Coordinates of C-alpha atoms in Angstrom, one line a residue:
X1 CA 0.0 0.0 0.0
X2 CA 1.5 3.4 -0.9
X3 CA 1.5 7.0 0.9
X4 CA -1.5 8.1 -1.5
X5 CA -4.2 5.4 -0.4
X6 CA -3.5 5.4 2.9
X7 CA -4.2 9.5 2.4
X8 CA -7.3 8.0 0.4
X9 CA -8.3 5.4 3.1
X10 CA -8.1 7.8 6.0
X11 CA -9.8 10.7 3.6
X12 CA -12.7 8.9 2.4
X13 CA -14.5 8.8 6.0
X14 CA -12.8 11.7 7.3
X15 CA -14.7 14.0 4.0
X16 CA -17.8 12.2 4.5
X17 CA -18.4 13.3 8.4
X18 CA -17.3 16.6 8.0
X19 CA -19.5 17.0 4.6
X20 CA -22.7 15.4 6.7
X21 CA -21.1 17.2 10.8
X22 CA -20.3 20.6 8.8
X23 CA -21.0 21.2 5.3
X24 CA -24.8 20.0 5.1
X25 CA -25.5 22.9 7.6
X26 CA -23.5 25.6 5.7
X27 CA -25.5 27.9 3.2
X28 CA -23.7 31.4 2.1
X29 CA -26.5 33.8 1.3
X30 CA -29.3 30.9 0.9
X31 CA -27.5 29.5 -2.5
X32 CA -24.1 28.4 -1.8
X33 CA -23.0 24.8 -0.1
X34 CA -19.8 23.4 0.0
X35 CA -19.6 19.7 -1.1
X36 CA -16.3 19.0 0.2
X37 CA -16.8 15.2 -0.2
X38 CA -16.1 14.9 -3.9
X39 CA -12.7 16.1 -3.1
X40 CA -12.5 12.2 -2.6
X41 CA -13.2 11.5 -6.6
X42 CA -11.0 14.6 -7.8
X43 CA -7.7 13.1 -6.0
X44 CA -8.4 9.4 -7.0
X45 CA -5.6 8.6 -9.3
X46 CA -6.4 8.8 -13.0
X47 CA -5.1 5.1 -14.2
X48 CA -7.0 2.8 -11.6
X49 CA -9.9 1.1 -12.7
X50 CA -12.7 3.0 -14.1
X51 CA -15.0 -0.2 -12.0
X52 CA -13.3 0.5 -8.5
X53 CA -13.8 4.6 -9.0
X54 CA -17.7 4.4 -9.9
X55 CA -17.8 1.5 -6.9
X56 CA -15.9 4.1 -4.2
X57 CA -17.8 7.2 -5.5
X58 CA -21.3 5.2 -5.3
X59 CA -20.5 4.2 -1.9
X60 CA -19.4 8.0 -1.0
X61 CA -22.8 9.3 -2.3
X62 CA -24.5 6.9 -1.0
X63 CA -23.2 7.4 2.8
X64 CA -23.9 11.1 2.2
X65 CA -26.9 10.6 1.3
X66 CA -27.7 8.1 3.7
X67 CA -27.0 10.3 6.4
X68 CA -28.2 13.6 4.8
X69 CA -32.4 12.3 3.9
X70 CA -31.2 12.7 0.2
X71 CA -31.9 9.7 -1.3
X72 CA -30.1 8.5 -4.0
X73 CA -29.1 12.1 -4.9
X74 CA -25.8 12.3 -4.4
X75 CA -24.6 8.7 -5.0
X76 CA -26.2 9.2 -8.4
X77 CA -24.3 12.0 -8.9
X78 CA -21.4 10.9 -7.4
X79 CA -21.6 8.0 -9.6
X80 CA -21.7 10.1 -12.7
X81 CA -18.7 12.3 -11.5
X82 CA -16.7 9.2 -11.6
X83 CA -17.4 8.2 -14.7
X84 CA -17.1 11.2 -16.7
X85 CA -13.4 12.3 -14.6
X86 CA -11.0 10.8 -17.0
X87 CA -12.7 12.6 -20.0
X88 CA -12.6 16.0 -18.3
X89 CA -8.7 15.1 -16.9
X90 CA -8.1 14.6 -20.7
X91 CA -9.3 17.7 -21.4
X92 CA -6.8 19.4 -19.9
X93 CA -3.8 17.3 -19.8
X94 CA -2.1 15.5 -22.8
X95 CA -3.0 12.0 -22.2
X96 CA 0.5 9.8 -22.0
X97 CA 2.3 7.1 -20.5
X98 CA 3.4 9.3 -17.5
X99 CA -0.6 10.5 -17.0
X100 CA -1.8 6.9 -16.3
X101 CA -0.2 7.3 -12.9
X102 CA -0.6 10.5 -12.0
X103 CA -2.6 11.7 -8.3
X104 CA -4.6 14.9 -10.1
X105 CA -3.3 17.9 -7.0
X106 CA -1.8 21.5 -7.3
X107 CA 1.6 19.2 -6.8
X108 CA 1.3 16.7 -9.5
X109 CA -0.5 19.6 -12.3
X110 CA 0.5 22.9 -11.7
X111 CA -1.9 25.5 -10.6
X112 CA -3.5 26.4 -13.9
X113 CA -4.4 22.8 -15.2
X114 CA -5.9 21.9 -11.8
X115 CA -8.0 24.5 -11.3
X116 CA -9.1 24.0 -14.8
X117 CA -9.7 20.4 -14.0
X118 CA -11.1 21.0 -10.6
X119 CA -13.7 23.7 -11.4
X120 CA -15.1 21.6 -13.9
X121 CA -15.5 19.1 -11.6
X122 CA -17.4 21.6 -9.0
X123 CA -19.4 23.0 -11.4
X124 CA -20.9 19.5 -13.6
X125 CA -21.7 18.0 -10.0
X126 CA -23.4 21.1 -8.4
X127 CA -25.4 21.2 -12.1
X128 CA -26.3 17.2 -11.6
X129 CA -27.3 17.9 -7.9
X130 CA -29.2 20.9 -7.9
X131 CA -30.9 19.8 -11.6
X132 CA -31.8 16.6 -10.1
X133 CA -32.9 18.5 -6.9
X134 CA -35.2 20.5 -8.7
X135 CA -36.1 18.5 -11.3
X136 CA -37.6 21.9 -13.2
X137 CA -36.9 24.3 -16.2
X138 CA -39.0 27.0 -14.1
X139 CA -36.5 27.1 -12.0
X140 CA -33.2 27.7 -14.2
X141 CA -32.2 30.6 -12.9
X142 CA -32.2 29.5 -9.3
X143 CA -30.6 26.3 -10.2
X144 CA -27.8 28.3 -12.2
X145 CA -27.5 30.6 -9.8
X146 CA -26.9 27.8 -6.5
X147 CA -24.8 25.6 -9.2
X148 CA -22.1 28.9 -9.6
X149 CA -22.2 30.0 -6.4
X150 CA -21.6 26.2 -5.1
X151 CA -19.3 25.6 -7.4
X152 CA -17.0 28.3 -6.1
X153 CA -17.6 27.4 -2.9
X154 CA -16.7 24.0 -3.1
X155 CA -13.5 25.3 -5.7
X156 CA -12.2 27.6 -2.9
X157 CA -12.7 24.8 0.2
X158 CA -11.2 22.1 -1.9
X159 CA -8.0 24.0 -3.5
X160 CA -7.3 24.7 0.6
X161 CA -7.9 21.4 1.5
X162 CA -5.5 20.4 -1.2
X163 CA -2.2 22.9 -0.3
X164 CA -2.8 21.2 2.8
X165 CA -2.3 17.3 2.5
X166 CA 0.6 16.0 1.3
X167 CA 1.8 15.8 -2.2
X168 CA 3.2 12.4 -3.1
X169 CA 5.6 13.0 -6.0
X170 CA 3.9 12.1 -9.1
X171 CA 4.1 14.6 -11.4
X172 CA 4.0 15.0 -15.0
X173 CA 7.6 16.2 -15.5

């Protein structure tokens, strides 16, 4: 077992009690929540196998949800997140032998392609939650509006999260 799932075994419970102790009962001006639990599927390396991340990020939703009264929410979107991560990694990044390995942080990326990476992340899961929340195209402009504001949110927790864990050196160069 190496340094980075250790840091993964002691962060997937650790995220989900503070999400469900903490976050759940943050809301900045009645639109914002921080999901600091998907900080879990962002740092899950890139080149394990795409059935072990959608297994981990259902379980992750679904203990959120399970603990939150929002069923199914989360570990559907959760779910999703995982699945569509390498493509949005790809985006980004040139996809290469050395990228098969990599642990996405500010460490491993750089600052610019991570925060690329990592608001896109924020920002498709607090469009699946809050459009599966709502469930409505009369509400748009409430559901754009908590999906930006939640989205920086959770962009802003997680990228000081991140500079504080340890960086495990696996980076592109």
């Amino acid at each position: 077992m190496n340094n980075n799932s250790i840091l993964l075994a002691i962060l997937f419970p650790l995220l989900i009690l503070v999400q469900v102790l903490i976050c759940n009962h943050i809301m900045l001006f009645n639109v914002a929540v921080p999901f600091i639990f998907i900080y879990f599927i962002v740092r899950y390396p890139i080149g394990v196998s795409q059935n072990i991340a959608l297994t981990l990020a259902f379980m992750l939703g679904f203990l959120v949800d399970l603990f939150s009264d929002t069923p199914g929410l989360n570990a559907l979107a959760c779910t999703i997140l995982a699945g569509i991560r390498p493509a949005v990694f790809y985006a980004y990044v040139t996809r290469d032998d050395k990228t098969k390995r990599i642990v996405p942080s500010i460490s491993s990326l750089g600052w610019q392609d991570y925060s690329k990476y990592l608001i896109s992340i924020c920002s498709i899961y607090c469009l699946m939650v809050f459009g599966i929340e709502y469930l409505s195209f009369a509400s748009i402009g409430l559901i754009l509006l908590m999906t930006i504001a939640s989205a920086v949110l959770t962009f802003i927790v997680i990228i000081g999260l991140d500079s504080l864990l340890p960086s495990f050196k696996n980076s592109l160069a």
